[in-house]
PDB file of C-alpha atoms in Angstrom:
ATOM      1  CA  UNK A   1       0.000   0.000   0.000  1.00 69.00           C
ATOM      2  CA  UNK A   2       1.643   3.217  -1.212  1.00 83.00           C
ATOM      3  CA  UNK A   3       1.526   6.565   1.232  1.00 91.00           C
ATOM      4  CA  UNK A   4      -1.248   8.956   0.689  1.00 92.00           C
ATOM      5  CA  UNK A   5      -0.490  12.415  -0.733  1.00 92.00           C
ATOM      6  CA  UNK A   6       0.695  15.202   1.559  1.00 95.00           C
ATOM      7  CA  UNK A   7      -0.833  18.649   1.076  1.00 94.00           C
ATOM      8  CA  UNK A   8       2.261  19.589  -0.983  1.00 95.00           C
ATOM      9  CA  UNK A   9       2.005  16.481  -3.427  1.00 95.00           C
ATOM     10  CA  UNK A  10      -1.651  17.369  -3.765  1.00 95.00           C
ATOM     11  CA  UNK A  11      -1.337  20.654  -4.712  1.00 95.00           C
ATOM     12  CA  UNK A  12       1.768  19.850  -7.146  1.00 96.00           C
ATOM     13  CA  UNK A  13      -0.567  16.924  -9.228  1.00 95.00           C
ATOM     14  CA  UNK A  14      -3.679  19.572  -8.781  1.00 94.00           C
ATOM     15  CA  UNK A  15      -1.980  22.163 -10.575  1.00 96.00           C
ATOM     16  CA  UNK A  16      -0.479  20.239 -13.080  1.00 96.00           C
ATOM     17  CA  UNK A  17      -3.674  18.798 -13.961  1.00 94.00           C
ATOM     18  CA  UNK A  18      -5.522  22.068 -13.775  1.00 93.00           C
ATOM     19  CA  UNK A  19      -2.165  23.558 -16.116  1.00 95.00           C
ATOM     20  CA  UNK A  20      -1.751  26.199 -14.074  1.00 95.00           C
ATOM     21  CA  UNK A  21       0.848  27.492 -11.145  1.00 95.00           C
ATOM     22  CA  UNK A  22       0.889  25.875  -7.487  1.00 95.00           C
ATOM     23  CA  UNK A  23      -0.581  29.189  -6.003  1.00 96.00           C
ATOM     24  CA  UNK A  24      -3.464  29.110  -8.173  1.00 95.00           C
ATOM     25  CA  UNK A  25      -3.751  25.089  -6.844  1.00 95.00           C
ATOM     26  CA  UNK A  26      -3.190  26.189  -3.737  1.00 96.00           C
ATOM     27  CA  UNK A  27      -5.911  29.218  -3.570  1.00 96.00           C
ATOM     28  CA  UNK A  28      -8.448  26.249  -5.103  1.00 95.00           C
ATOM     29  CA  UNK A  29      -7.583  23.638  -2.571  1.00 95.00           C
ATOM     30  CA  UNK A  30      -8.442  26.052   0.312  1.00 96.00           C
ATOM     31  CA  UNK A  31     -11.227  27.140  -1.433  1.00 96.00           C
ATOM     32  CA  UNK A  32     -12.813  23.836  -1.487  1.00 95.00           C
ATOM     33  CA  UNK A  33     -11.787  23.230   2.127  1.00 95.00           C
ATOM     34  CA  UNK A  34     -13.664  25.994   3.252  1.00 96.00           C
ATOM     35  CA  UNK A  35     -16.879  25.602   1.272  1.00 96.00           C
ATOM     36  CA  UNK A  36     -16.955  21.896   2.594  1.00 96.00           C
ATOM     37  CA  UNK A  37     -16.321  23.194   6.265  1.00 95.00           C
ATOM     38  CA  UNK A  38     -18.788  25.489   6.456  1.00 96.00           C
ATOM     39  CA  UNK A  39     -21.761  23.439   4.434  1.00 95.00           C
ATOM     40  CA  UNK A  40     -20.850  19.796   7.053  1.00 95.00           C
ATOM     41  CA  UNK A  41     -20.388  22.284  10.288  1.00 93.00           C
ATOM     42  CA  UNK A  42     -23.916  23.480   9.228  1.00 92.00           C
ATOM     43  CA  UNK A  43     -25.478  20.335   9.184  1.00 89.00           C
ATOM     44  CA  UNK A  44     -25.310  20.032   5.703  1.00 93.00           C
ATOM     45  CA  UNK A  45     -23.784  17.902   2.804  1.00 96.00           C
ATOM     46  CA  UNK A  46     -21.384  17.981   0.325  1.00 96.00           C
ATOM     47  CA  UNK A  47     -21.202  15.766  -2.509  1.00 96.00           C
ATOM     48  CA  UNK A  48     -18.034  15.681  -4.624  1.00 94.00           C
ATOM     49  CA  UNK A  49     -19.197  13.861  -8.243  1.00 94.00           C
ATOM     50  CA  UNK A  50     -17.107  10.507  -8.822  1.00 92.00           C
ATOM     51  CA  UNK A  51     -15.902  10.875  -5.402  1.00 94.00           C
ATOM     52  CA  UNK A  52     -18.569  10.450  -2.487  1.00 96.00           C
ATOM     53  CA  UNK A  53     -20.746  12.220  -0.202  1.00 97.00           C
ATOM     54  CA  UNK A  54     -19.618  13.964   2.882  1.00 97.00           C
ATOM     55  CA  UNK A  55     -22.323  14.524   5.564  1.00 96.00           C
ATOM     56  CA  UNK A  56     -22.648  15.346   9.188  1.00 94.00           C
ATOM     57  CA  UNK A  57     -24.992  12.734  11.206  1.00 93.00           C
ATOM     58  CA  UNK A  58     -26.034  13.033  15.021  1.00 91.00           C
ATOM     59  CA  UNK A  59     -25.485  10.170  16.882  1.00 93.00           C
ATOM     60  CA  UNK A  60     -27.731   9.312  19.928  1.00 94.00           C
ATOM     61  CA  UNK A  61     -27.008   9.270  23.675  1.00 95.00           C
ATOM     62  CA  UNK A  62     -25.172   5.732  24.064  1.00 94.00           C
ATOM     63  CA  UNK A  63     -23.485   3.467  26.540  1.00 94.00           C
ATOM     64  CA  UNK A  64     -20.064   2.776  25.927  1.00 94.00           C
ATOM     65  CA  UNK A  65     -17.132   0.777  27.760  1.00 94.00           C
ATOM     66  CA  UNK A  66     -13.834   2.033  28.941  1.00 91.00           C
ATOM     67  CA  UNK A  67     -11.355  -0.572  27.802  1.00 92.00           C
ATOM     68  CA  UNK A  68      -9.036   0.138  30.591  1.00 92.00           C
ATOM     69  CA  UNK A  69     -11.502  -0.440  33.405  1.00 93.00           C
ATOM     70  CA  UNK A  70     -14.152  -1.906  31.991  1.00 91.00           C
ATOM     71  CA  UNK A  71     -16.569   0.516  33.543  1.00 94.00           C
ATOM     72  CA  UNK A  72     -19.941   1.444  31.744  1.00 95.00           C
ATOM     73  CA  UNK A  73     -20.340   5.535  31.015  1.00 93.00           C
ATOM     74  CA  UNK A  74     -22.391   7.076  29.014  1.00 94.00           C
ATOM     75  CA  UNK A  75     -21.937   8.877  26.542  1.00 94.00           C
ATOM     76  CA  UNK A  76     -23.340  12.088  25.244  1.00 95.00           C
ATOM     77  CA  UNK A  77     -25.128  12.292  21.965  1.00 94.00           C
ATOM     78  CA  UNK A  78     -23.057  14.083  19.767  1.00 93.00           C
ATOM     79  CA  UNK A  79     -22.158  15.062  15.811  1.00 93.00           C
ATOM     80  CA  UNK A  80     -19.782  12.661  13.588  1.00 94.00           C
ATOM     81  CA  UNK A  81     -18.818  13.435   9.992  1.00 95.00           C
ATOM     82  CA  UNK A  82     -19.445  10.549   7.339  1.00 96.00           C
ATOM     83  CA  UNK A  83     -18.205   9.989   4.008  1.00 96.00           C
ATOM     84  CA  UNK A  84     -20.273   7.478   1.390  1.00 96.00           C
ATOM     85  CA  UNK A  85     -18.004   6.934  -1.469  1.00 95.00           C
ATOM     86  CA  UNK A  86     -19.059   7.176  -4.845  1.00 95.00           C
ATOM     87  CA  UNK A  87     -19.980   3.875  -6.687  1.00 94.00           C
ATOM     88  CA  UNK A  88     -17.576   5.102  -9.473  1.00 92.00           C
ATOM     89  CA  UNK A  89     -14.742   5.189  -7.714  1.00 93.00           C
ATOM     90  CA  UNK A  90     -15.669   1.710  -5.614  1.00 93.00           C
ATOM     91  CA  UNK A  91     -15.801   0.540  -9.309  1.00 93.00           C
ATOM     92  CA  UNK A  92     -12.194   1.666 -10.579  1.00 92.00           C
ATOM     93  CA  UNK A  93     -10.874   0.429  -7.567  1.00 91.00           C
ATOM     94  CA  UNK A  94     -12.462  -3.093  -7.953  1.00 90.00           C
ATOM     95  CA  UNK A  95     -11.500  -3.391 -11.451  1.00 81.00           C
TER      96      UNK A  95
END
């Protein structure tokens, strides 16, 4: 399994794809960033064609189990951010 792309190497492919400079890249990677901040931090969703979905769901009041101690606590209900992946890209990876 091969590392995943740092910021730098991101930006680099991005703006050789887009055939333009790394600042431009750069400005457009941030861009995005921000746009899918603010719309998931909202409660909203995001979805990125060929790539997936990205969503914020509330998850309910729950018990859970420290693994140290094995004591019950609960736990408060709180917000977790999701990601369904795009069939396409399930597909190119599968074959």
């Amino acid at each position: 399994m091969s590392k995943p792309l740092t910021k730098t190497q991101l930006v680099a492919a991005l703006a050789e794809e887009m055939d333009t400079d790394k600042k431009s890249a750069n400005a457009a990677l941030e861009a995005i960033t921000t746009i899918i901040t603010k719309e998931v931090s909202n409660g909203g969703a995001v979805t990125l064609p060929g790539v997936g979905k990205i969503m914020c769901r509330a998850r309910p009041e729950r018990m859970v189990r420290n693994p140290a101690t094995g004591e019950q606590i609960q736990k408060p209900a709180d917000k977790v951010v999701k990601m369904t992946i795009a069939k396409a890209l399930k597909d190119s990876v599968n074959g």
